[in-house]
XYZ file of C-alpha atoms in Angstrom:
502
model
C 33.277 -31.991 74.095
C 31.820 -30.039 71.252
C 31.173 -32.043 68.089
C 29.823 -30.630 64.844
C 28.700 -32.746 61.873
C 27.935 -30.854 58.702
C 26.656 -32.190 55.377
C 27.192 -29.683 52.616
C 25.829 -29.713 49.082
C 27.502 -26.613 47.760
C 30.161 -25.889 45.188
C 33.340 -24.712 46.856
C 34.143 -21.225 45.777
C 30.829 -20.036 47.233
C 30.969 -19.836 51.002
C 28.298 -18.331 53.192
C 29.176 -14.947 54.559
C 30.816 -14.882 57.908
C 28.304 -14.118 60.581
C 31.022 -13.046 62.986
C 34.318 -11.209 62.675
C 36.148 -14.318 63.880
C 35.877 -17.137 61.308
C 34.436 -20.415 62.538
C 36.395 -23.680 62.475
C 34.231 -24.743 59.563
C 35.190 -21.625 57.601
C 38.881 -22.112 58.357
C 38.747 -25.696 57.129
C 36.873 -24.610 54.008
C 39.649 -22.092 53.292
C 42.301 -24.816 53.582
C 40.377 -27.127 51.250
C 39.761 -24.298 48.780
C 43.531 -23.689 48.724
C 43.966 -27.366 47.845
C 41.308 -27.130 45.097
C 42.963 -24.052 43.552
C 46.397 -25.665 43.584
C 45.069 -28.906 42.092
C 43.261 -27.080 39.281
C 46.287 -25.030 38.181
C 49.222 -27.229 39.224
C 50.257 -24.608 41.790
C 52.397 -26.570 44.260
C 52.753 -23.536 46.529
C 49.011 -23.545 47.222
C 48.882 -27.316 47.470
C 51.840 -27.310 49.852
C 50.241 -24.710 52.107
C 47.108 -26.843 52.411
C 48.982 -30.045 53.306
C 50.962 -30.706 56.464
C 54.607 -31.691 55.955
C 53.826 -35.155 57.351
C 50.906 -35.697 54.979
C 50.694 -39.040 53.162
C 48.389 -39.855 50.259
C 47.193 -43.417 49.804
C 45.381 -45.376 47.159
C 44.536 -49.026 46.543
C 43.805 -49.891 42.934
C 43.686 -53.163 41.008
C 45.371 -55.062 43.822
C 48.187 -52.528 44.242
C 48.715 -50.290 47.285
C 50.223 -46.899 46.436
C 51.509 -44.390 48.970
C 52.991 -40.930 48.345
C 54.682 -38.533 50.716
C 53.697 -34.888 50.439
C 56.865 -34.023 48.513
C 56.483 -36.927 46.118
C 52.855 -35.982 45.475
C 53.748 -32.358 44.821
C 56.425 -33.452 42.336
C 53.691 -34.897 40.090
C 52.201 -31.437 39.387
C 53.293 -28.908 36.778
C 51.852 -25.385 36.276
C 48.924 -25.362 33.847
C 45.931 -23.322 32.830
C 42.929 -23.913 35.032
C 41.179 -27.075 33.887
C 38.064 -26.325 31.855
C 34.665 -27.553 33.039
C 36.089 -28.097 36.515
C 33.834 -28.051 39.558
C 34.690 -28.716 43.185
C 32.636 -29.185 46.317
C 32.828 -30.227 49.934
C 30.343 -33.023 50.470
C 30.674 -33.432 54.226
C 32.624 -32.161 57.237
C 33.046 -33.673 60.685
C 34.890 -31.594 63.314
C 35.860 -32.581 66.864
C 38.069 -30.117 68.774
C 41.253 -29.717 66.698
C 40.607 -32.732 64.467
C 38.332 -33.120 61.466
C 37.499 -35.137 58.398
C 36.110 -34.131 55.025
C 34.711 -35.781 51.914
C 35.318 -33.677 48.809
C 34.749 -34.030 45.074
C 36.633 -32.675 42.066
C 34.762 -33.111 38.796
C 36.376 -32.728 35.364
C 34.805 -33.296 31.966
C 35.818 -36.950 32.126
C 36.253 -38.013 35.753
C 34.908 -37.557 39.244
C 37.658 -37.575 41.895
C 36.452 -38.334 45.419
C 38.886 -37.573 48.257
C 38.638 -38.253 51.976
C 40.776 -35.906 54.082
C 41.832 -36.199 57.699
C 42.546 -32.696 58.984
C 44.222 -31.304 62.079
C 44.579 -27.851 63.579
C 48.036 -26.744 64.737
C 49.317 -23.405 65.989
C 49.688 -22.473 62.304
C 46.110 -23.349 61.370
C 44.230 -26.229 59.733
C 46.107 -28.688 57.499
C 45.290 -31.802 55.510
C 47.036 -34.537 57.506
C 46.435 -37.385 55.054
C 44.254 -38.369 52.133
C 42.742 -41.421 50.443
C 41.123 -41.088 47.054
C 39.334 -42.781 44.186
C 38.421 -41.849 40.627
C 35.251 -42.681 38.678
C 34.761 -41.966 34.980
C 31.605 -40.071 34.054
C 29.067 -42.156 32.207
C 29.304 -39.823 29.219
C 32.998 -40.727 28.822
C 33.989 -44.111 27.469
C 36.915 -45.302 29.609
C 37.383 -48.312 27.346
C 38.223 -46.206 24.289
C 41.694 -47.434 23.414
C 43.353 -44.956 21.088
C 47.079 -45.239 21.838
C 49.320 -42.577 20.350
C 52.999 -41.742 20.707
C 54.388 -38.515 22.150
C 58.161 -37.948 22.382
C 59.147 -36.986 25.917
C 62.919 -37.051 25.503
C 65.411 -37.723 22.711
C 69.140 -37.606 22.055
C 69.816 -40.818 24.016
C 72.543 -43.272 22.964
C 70.635 -46.528 22.572
C 68.891 -46.371 25.977
C 68.481 -49.730 27.729
C 66.673 -49.111 31.010
C 64.778 -46.502 33.035
C 64.083 -46.192 36.774
C 61.660 -43.615 38.186
C 62.992 -41.733 41.215
C 59.811 -39.644 41.082
C 57.113 -38.898 38.552
C 59.345 -36.492 36.651
C 62.857 -37.543 37.710
C 64.396 -40.698 36.263
C 67.604 -42.631 35.818
C 68.278 -43.805 32.260
C 71.080 -46.162 31.268
C 72.442 -45.716 27.765
C 73.799 -48.933 26.298
C 76.349 -46.972 24.284
C 76.634 -43.952 26.556
C 76.219 -42.950 30.162
C 74.074 -43.489 33.195
C 71.952 -40.339 33.279
C 69.756 -38.553 35.779
C 67.037 -36.758 33.804
C 64.414 -34.162 34.680
C 61.485 -34.941 32.376
C 60.031 -31.446 32.754
C 62.992 -29.321 31.655
C 64.783 -32.195 29.809
C 68.001 -31.591 31.767
C 70.392 -34.563 31.641
C 73.128 -35.079 34.210
C 75.815 -37.736 33.815
C 76.201 -39.942 36.876
C 79.854 -40.017 37.854
C 81.795 -42.904 39.395
C 80.806 -45.730 37.041
C 83.274 -48.646 37.433
C 86.447 -48.318 35.359
C 86.214 -51.855 33.973
C 83.233 -50.856 31.825
C 83.950 -51.804 28.185
C 83.322 -48.688 26.090
C 85.401 -49.715 23.086
C 83.904 -49.512 19.586
C 80.405 -50.797 20.293
C 78.659 -51.309 16.963
C 75.261 -52.405 15.687
C 74.686 -56.063 16.550
C 77.213 -55.904 19.384
C 75.434 -56.476 22.692
C 78.193 -54.841 24.784
C 77.297 -51.864 26.991
C 75.430 -50.622 30.033
C 72.211 -52.492 30.790
C 69.691 -52.416 33.637
C 69.286 -49.794 36.337
C 66.988 -50.716 39.246
C 66.135 -48.867 42.450
C 66.222 -50.628 45.794
C 62.723 -51.189 47.253
C 63.842 -48.858 50.071
C 65.652 -46.376 47.832
C 64.134 -43.368 49.613
C 65.947 -44.500 52.747
C 69.190 -46.156 51.606
C 69.718 -44.593 48.112
C 70.858 -47.956 46.720
C 70.707 -48.585 42.996
C 71.612 -51.766 41.110
C 73.349 -51.852 37.743
C 74.289 -54.492 35.217
C 76.872 -53.879 32.524
C 79.667 -55.462 30.465
C 82.985 -55.568 32.308
C 86.272 -56.073 30.509
C 89.451 -57.907 31.519
C 92.249 -57.736 28.947
C 90.423 -58.428 25.657
C 87.614 -60.511 27.176
C 84.257 -59.532 28.631
C 81.407 -60.662 30.825
C 78.292 -59.479 32.658
C 78.702 -57.834 36.048
C 76.056 -56.797 38.613
C 76.844 -54.104 41.171
C 75.158 -52.093 43.914
C 75.999 -48.464 44.689
C 74.748 -45.523 46.704
C 73.508 -42.681 44.486
C 74.723 -39.487 46.087
C 74.904 -36.065 44.417
C 74.866 -37.541 40.879
C 77.702 -39.897 41.780
C 78.023 -43.617 42.514
C 79.449 -44.178 45.984
C 80.230 -47.347 47.963
C 80.214 -49.523 44.842
C 79.887 -53.206 45.695
C 80.227 -56.081 43.235
C 77.359 -58.547 43.684
C 77.995 -60.967 40.800
C 80.507 -61.582 38.017
C 79.428 -64.033 35.321
C 82.813 -65.654 34.800
C 84.470 -66.793 32.648
C 85.410 -63.685 30.680
C 85.230 -64.605 26.989
C 85.793 -63.051 23.546
C 82.134 -63.233 22.462
C 80.200 -59.965 22.482
C 76.700 -61.406 22.451
C 73.904 -62.508 24.760
C 75.047 -61.020 28.052
C 71.581 -60.981 29.648
C 71.571 -58.237 32.273
C 67.845 -57.979 33.044
C 67.045 -57.345 36.730
C 64.005 -56.977 38.959
C 63.122 -57.180 42.634
C 60.588 -59.801 43.637
C 57.812 -59.330 46.172
C 60.131 -61.199 48.551
C 62.677 -58.360 48.383
C 65.227 -60.533 46.563
C 67.085 -59.428 43.437
C 66.518 -61.593 40.355
C 68.729 -61.231 37.278
C 69.437 -62.926 33.957
C 72.779 -64.055 32.551
C 72.994 -65.049 28.894
C 74.770 -68.068 27.460
C 77.128 -65.839 25.421
C 77.485 -68.178 22.399
C 76.399 -67.064 18.932
C 76.084 -70.535 17.430
C 75.344 -73.976 18.864
C 78.409 -75.308 17.050
C 80.495 -73.982 19.950
C 78.583 -75.811 22.699
C 80.720 -78.041 24.955
C 79.775 -81.658 25.683
C 77.554 -80.492 28.518
C 75.878 -77.375 27.081
C 76.650 -74.186 28.961
C 73.057 -73.407 29.967
C 72.624 -76.975 31.300
C 75.816 -77.017 33.364
C 74.971 -75.836 36.885
C 78.664 -75.214 37.610
C 78.853 -72.691 34.747
C 77.560 -69.218 35.591
C 76.281 -68.517 32.085
C 72.818 -69.234 30.707
C 71.001 -68.935 34.044
C 68.702 -66.812 36.218
C 69.846 -65.925 39.745
C 68.218 -64.885 43.005
C 70.285 -63.119 45.659
C 69.797 -60.872 48.663
C 70.251 -57.155 48.068
C 73.739 -57.277 49.607
C 74.874 -60.138 47.366
C 74.509 -62.931 49.895
C 72.530 -66.042 49.011
C 68.997 -66.577 50.374
C 68.712 -69.678 52.520
C 65.493 -70.730 50.761
C 67.036 -70.795 47.271
C 66.580 -74.095 45.388
C 69.338 -76.714 45.806
C 71.159 -77.594 42.576
C 73.896 -79.658 44.224
C 77.293 -79.011 45.772
C 79.024 -77.850 42.578
C 76.289 -75.444 41.481
C 76.928 -71.718 41.209
C 75.747 -69.900 44.374
C 72.515 -67.998 43.870
C 71.326 -70.207 41.001
C 67.531 -70.149 40.589
C 66.744 -71.454 37.068
C 68.679 -72.965 34.143
C 68.392 -73.484 30.389
C 68.536 -69.804 29.394
C 69.913 -68.640 26.039
C 69.568 -64.849 25.937
C 67.046 -63.378 28.378
C 66.950 -59.597 28.795
C 63.510 -58.598 30.063
C 62.340 -59.694 33.510
C 59.455 -58.184 35.508
C 57.242 -58.742 38.542
C 53.469 -59.104 38.225
C 52.349 -57.328 41.404
C 48.876 -58.883 41.132
C 50.157 -62.440 41.459
C 53.730 -61.793 42.733
C 55.022 -64.004 39.926
C 58.024 -63.056 37.827
C 57.974 -63.357 34.027
C 60.854 -63.034 31.575
C 61.476 -62.823 27.835
C 63.867 -65.078 25.921
C 65.601 -64.608 22.575
C 65.621 -67.608 20.257
C 67.784 -68.063 17.159
C 65.639 -68.429 14.029
C 62.258 -67.825 15.659
C 62.043 -69.459 19.096
C 61.442 -66.156 20.953
C 59.579 -66.869 24.188
C 57.824 -65.497 27.255
C 58.279 -67.590 30.403
C 57.014 -67.666 33.967
C 59.929 -67.947 36.375
C 59.801 -70.940 38.716
C 62.331 -72.142 41.251
C 64.689 -74.787 39.850
C 62.945 -74.808 36.474
C 64.947 -75.763 33.388
C 63.803 -73.789 30.328
C 65.423 -76.202 27.941
C 68.087 -74.366 25.955
C 69.760 -75.818 23.930
C 68.186 -79.231 24.434
C 64.908 -78.004 23.012
C 63.651 -74.851 21.334
C 60.449 -73.617 19.729
C 62.564 -72.279 16.834
C 65.500 -73.546 14.791
C 69.214 -73.801 15.512
C 71.730 -71.488 13.840
C 73.957 -74.552 13.325
C 71.507 -76.811 11.485
C 73.490 -79.974 12.249
C 73.361 -79.431 16.008
C 71.855 -82.472 17.751
C 72.341 -82.343 21.539
C 72.650 -85.644 23.361
C 69.813 -86.225 25.830
C 70.660 -85.541 29.473
C 69.175 -88.168 31.827
C 66.632 -87.028 34.433
C 66.280 -83.551 32.955
C 62.747 -82.150 32.714
C 62.116 -79.000 30.720
C 59.586 -76.229 31.327
C 57.550 -75.092 28.327
C 57.192 -71.361 27.626
C 53.972 -69.502 28.347
C 54.211 -68.092 24.830
C 56.362 -68.371 21.710
C 56.155 -66.478 18.422
C 56.161 -67.962 14.947
C 58.227 -65.012 13.726
C 61.362 -63.358 15.113
C 60.503 -60.622 17.617
C 63.677 -60.320 19.758
C 61.608 -59.527 22.883
C 63.152 -57.188 25.437
C 61.855 -55.374 28.518
C 58.314 -56.203 29.645
C 55.721 -54.608 31.926
C 52.508 -55.586 33.685
C 50.294 -52.558 33.112
C 48.388 -51.143 36.090
C 47.638 -47.568 35.029
C 44.261 -45.874 34.542
C 44.748 -44.346 31.100
C 44.040 -47.611 29.264
C 41.504 -49.188 31.590
C 40.879 -52.352 29.565
C 44.636 -53.030 29.516
C 44.889 -53.413 33.294
C 46.708 -56.607 34.178
C 47.870 -57.042 30.570
C 51.493 -57.837 29.786
C 53.205 -55.339 27.445
C 56.339 -56.544 25.652
C 58.728 -54.608 23.430
C 60.736 -56.113 20.600
C 63.831 -55.177 18.602
C 63.027 -57.068 15.417
C 60.881 -54.919 13.100
C 60.147 -52.660 16.052
C 57.188 -54.307 17.738
C 55.073 -53.611 20.820
C 52.820 -56.435 21.987
C 49.854 -56.497 24.377
C 49.198 -59.891 25.944
C 45.928 -60.772 27.695
C 46.503 -63.253 30.525
C 44.458 -65.875 32.289
C 46.643 -67.015 35.143
C 49.846 -68.265 33.527
C 48.178 -68.653 30.121
C 48.442 -65.980 27.438
C 44.967 -65.948 25.879
C 45.592 -63.438 23.099
C 48.280 -61.200 21.642
C 47.834 -57.871 19.870
C 50.650 -56.105 18.035
C 50.433 -52.320 18.407
C 51.726 -49.521 16.155
C 52.177 -51.794 13.148
C 52.196 -48.685 10.937
C 54.766 -46.849 13.068
C 57.489 -49.298 13.989
C 60.604 -48.551 16.024
C 63.028 -50.861 17.862
C 61.867 -51.022 21.485
C 64.209 -51.836 24.348
C 61.975 -51.278 27.371
C 58.343 -50.733 28.375
C 57.958 -48.805 31.637
C 55.330 -47.163 33.836
C 55.693 -44.074 36.019
C 54.572 -43.983 39.676
C 51.356 -42.236 38.585
C 50.667 -44.818 35.875
C 51.956 -43.096 32.717
C 53.113 -45.535 30.039
C 56.491 -45.148 28.309
C 58.787 -46.980 25.903
C 62.540 -46.615 25.315
C 63.668 -46.893 21.699
C 66.863 -48.646 20.639
C 68.287 -46.031 18.263
C 71.421 -43.924 17.887
C 69.082 -41.027 18.616
C 67.224 -42.962 21.263
C 63.946 -41.660 22.641
C 61.729 -41.897 25.670
C 58.218 -41.979 24.232
C 54.995 -41.546 26.183
C 52.137 -43.822 25.069
C 48.978 -41.751 25.556
C 45.317 -42.486 25.116
C 44.036 -40.090 22.476
C 40.530 -40.496 23.874
C 41.551 -38.600 27.014
């Protein structure tokens, strides 16, 4: 067995002249890696694709999160560009054994040093990168902690967008509260309406202050295999409405095999506080929020809606992806609604998984103040309307104590009205000192908040863009870590939050 180990301290782009007419294995590998370098520098996916085998996977572990890309998904993150200035590349080391090899390479920009480890293999068609792991280190001359957030409009012309789901880095699904479910290409801005939305969707005269519409869109954890998506929206029966959760197969810009997973009966006349937030937990279960639906406490029954386990409203649920009930769900008694996970909810919209701790957090709308952030716990009772950190709309409301009921305090509550919506645990690299922070959007006065956490305690809160306010419905992050917000406007926008220091 012939084994060659080479340590190279040269900049790729300068190769030693061939000493023979037939190139050596080392030279062939260098040509493949150079093709990768050229494609990376200019966003040329043809060159990148030629350097990478069709089975190639790219892996990274960062801040407690494992990320894996297929070759096609990785290529979709590139766009053509001028060659990056001050770019240098080099092969640090090569190790070749028969038709297999490994390489350590570096790509240096003005700000970062990218270090990649390639496994390579030789087929009948030549040498290919079979897989890659990588890391990035900021140069000492660049301050990675410079936090200069700025807004950049990526997309506009949306009808009060509510939710976004990333199919790829540049392909997304966006639900418009007062419009359609769209498939959007973020590069060419092309919008395609998804056909086949259920016919019981209430699209009648939705006005400002009316919560009716399309809500969350969430991809199945195994979307690449099963093409399942999950949707929440307001369904109508006669002149009454309620929240409905469905699953469907997304096929050729159309919803197929639609399956109803949950209907928050009863249908009622109120057009407020539907809930509709959804997320998948680390356990693969679907968690979703259902609002209490009342506008004022004056209309509460003897046993308040959110405290009545037999009433579907004012709760958070946990179900399997097919709508069945997990066997390890908490037990609320024989008359409780199937799938019930937590009670005492008034109007929760945002719900998100912290992948560092695998805990789920959610936002809660109060009445006059009383807006909250909570950590979701099995069988917890979050108190509404028995207790609130704000004030009641009906000042005379005085609920009678319910024996043996214990209430869970929020992790955070505001002294002013924020109307918090979709939230995100940030894990990107653009704002390095924000990693692990909780970002929360708000409708009232158009706020964006950054929360610093210590376990389940919020240690500090910073309000961003106080001089450039816009109603925010959702904070989201792309697969490659780009930060976005959706604005709640008639001309709704998808806005990229960029670090001006980069």
